[in-house]
XYZ file of C-alpha atoms in Angstrom:
159
model
C -38.332 46.626 40.803
C -38.367 49.652 42.433
C -35.198 50.054 45.153
C -33.192 52.513 45.935
C -29.506 52.936 44.707
C -27.831 52.685 48.343
C -29.519 49.130 48.574
C -28.482 47.416 45.583
C -25.004 46.089 47.231
C -26.908 44.813 50.061
C -28.959 43.325 47.802
C -26.141 42.114 45.720
C -24.126 40.630 49.522
C -27.765 38.835 50.166
C -27.619 37.230 47.183
C -23.792 36.107 47.196
C -24.137 34.755 50.445
C -27.510 33.199 49.621
C -25.206 31.380 46.636
C -22.396 30.611 48.242
C -24.683 28.654 51.288
C -26.471 26.756 48.663
C -22.960 25.134 47.104
C -22.096 24.697 50.573
C -25.023 22.314 51.567
C -25.108 21.235 47.413
C -21.529 20.148 48.323
C -21.727 18.352 51.764
C -25.112 16.318 50.547
C -23.165 15.010 47.293
C -23.598 11.095 47.101
C -20.388 9.461 47.498
C -19.696 7.581 44.214
C -20.806 3.825 44.720
C -18.173 1.582 45.334
C -16.978 -1.451 43.606
C -19.086 -4.139 45.760
C -22.639 -2.213 44.799
C -21.822 -1.917 41.176
C -21.660 -5.754 41.848
C -24.194 -6.757 43.859
C -26.801 -4.897 41.293
C -25.322 -6.475 38.554
C -25.099 -10.257 40.258
C -29.418 -8.961 41.667
C -30.142 -8.158 37.810
C -27.708 -10.421 35.856
C -26.539 -13.088 37.885
C -23.109 -11.875 37.334
C -21.204 -8.903 37.294
C -18.098 -10.582 36.267
C -18.950 -10.177 32.135
C -19.821 -7.222 32.249
C -16.591 -5.638 34.154
C -15.020 -7.784 31.608
C -16.522 -6.683 28.587
C -16.528 -2.538 29.908
C -12.257 -3.639 30.299
C -12.245 -5.244 26.175
C -14.498 -2.449 25.119
C -12.443 0.157 26.473
C -9.029 -1.390 25.867
C -9.806 -2.062 21.679
C -11.306 1.365 21.356
C -7.682 3.205 23.001
C -5.834 0.810 20.454
C -8.095 1.803 17.880
C -8.489 -1.911 17.733
C -11.797 -1.623 15.174
C -11.723 -5.467 14.273
C -11.708 -5.738 17.988
C -14.565 -3.398 18.378
C -17.091 -4.840 15.642
C -16.610 -7.701 17.201
C -18.213 -6.464 20.485
C -21.409 -5.355 18.577
C -24.972 -7.368 18.673
C -26.267 -7.916 15.071
C -28.342 -7.008 13.273
C -27.047 -3.225 14.590
C -29.553 -0.529 14.477
C -27.853 3.063 14.751
C -28.236 6.413 12.643
C -26.241 7.474 10.472
C -26.669 11.296 8.629
C -30.494 11.907 10.455
C -31.466 8.002 8.988
C -31.878 4.645 10.843
C -29.160 2.334 9.414
C -29.358 -1.180 10.144
C -26.040 -3.027 9.650
C -25.955 -6.606 9.535
C -22.578 -8.089 10.040
C -18.865 -6.653 11.796
C -17.706 -6.170 8.313
C -20.344 -3.636 7.506
C -19.711 -1.988 11.317
C -16.196 -1.458 10.162
C -17.419 0.471 7.012
C -18.501 2.903 8.461
C -16.540 2.403 11.858
C -15.618 6.347 11.664
C -19.046 7.782 11.213
C -20.465 5.320 14.891
C -17.580 5.028 16.377
C -17.064 8.910 16.862
C -14.829 11.064 19.064
C -17.939 11.472 21.478
C -18.360 8.397 21.381
C -14.718 7.168 21.700
C -14.258 9.893 24.810
C -17.306 8.608 26.837
C -15.789 4.844 26.165
C -12.612 6.164 27.663
C -13.798 8.199 30.544
C -16.511 5.553 32.143
C -15.221 3.955 35.112
C -16.741 0.332 36.378
C -17.781 2.039 39.978
C -19.763 5.066 37.973
C -21.268 2.203 35.129
C -25.833 2.926 35.290
C -27.310 -0.303 34.888
C -31.281 -1.129 34.267
C -32.788 -3.800 33.101
C -32.290 -2.638 29.837
C -29.027 -3.124 29.986
C -25.271 -0.860 30.342
C -24.810 2.506 29.737
C -21.282 4.502 28.871
C -21.362 7.780 29.360
C -24.618 9.783 29.608
C -26.049 7.534 26.910
C -23.672 7.312 24.489
C -23.546 3.497 24.843
C -25.408 1.257 25.833
C -24.132 -3.264 26.667
C -25.981 -5.663 27.389
C -26.374 -9.405 27.608
C -28.420 -11.571 24.769
C -29.142 -15.238 24.963
C -27.565 -17.554 22.757
C -29.808 -20.296 22.649
C -33.545 -20.176 22.625
C -33.504 -21.499 25.973
C -31.219 -19.418 27.855
C -29.352 -22.557 29.245
C -25.960 -20.750 28.690
C -24.358 -17.829 29.582
C -25.786 -14.178 27.562
C -23.308 -13.134 25.138
C -22.739 -9.529 25.599
C -22.520 -6.957 23.184
C -23.466 -3.580 22.812
C -26.589 -2.660 21.733
C -27.052 1.068 20.808
C -24.744 3.530 20.201
C -26.100 6.635 19.875
C -24.817 10.250 18.553
């Protein structure tokens, strides 16, 4: 670009004004957070009920905050598959989960759980996501006909 030295301050001022305008427009058009009612309706539509999922999130957050490892292990769907030391590992029982708890429930995973709010849960037909995908939980049928309410549990933990 062939620009005279005296034009540089003008170009800088124009870039700064444009950046400020973009920032103001972005702030003005930012979508508001969904309300509890919106999340309730979405979960009702996807899973038939919202309260069990809200209760599960609260129970998980309480167990993680209290470092109640057995409670966390009992909130997992087994067999549970995860990556540990760059290898896929299948854990078949809460006891196996507890043996690898520190490798699975890293500070980043625990922080995502602690920071998650019900109103900002992402959900789709695969389940509900905590953080940016650190934890996924979903309901699974407890009998062949799915006549009984689904058992909600952690289906994935990503590091």
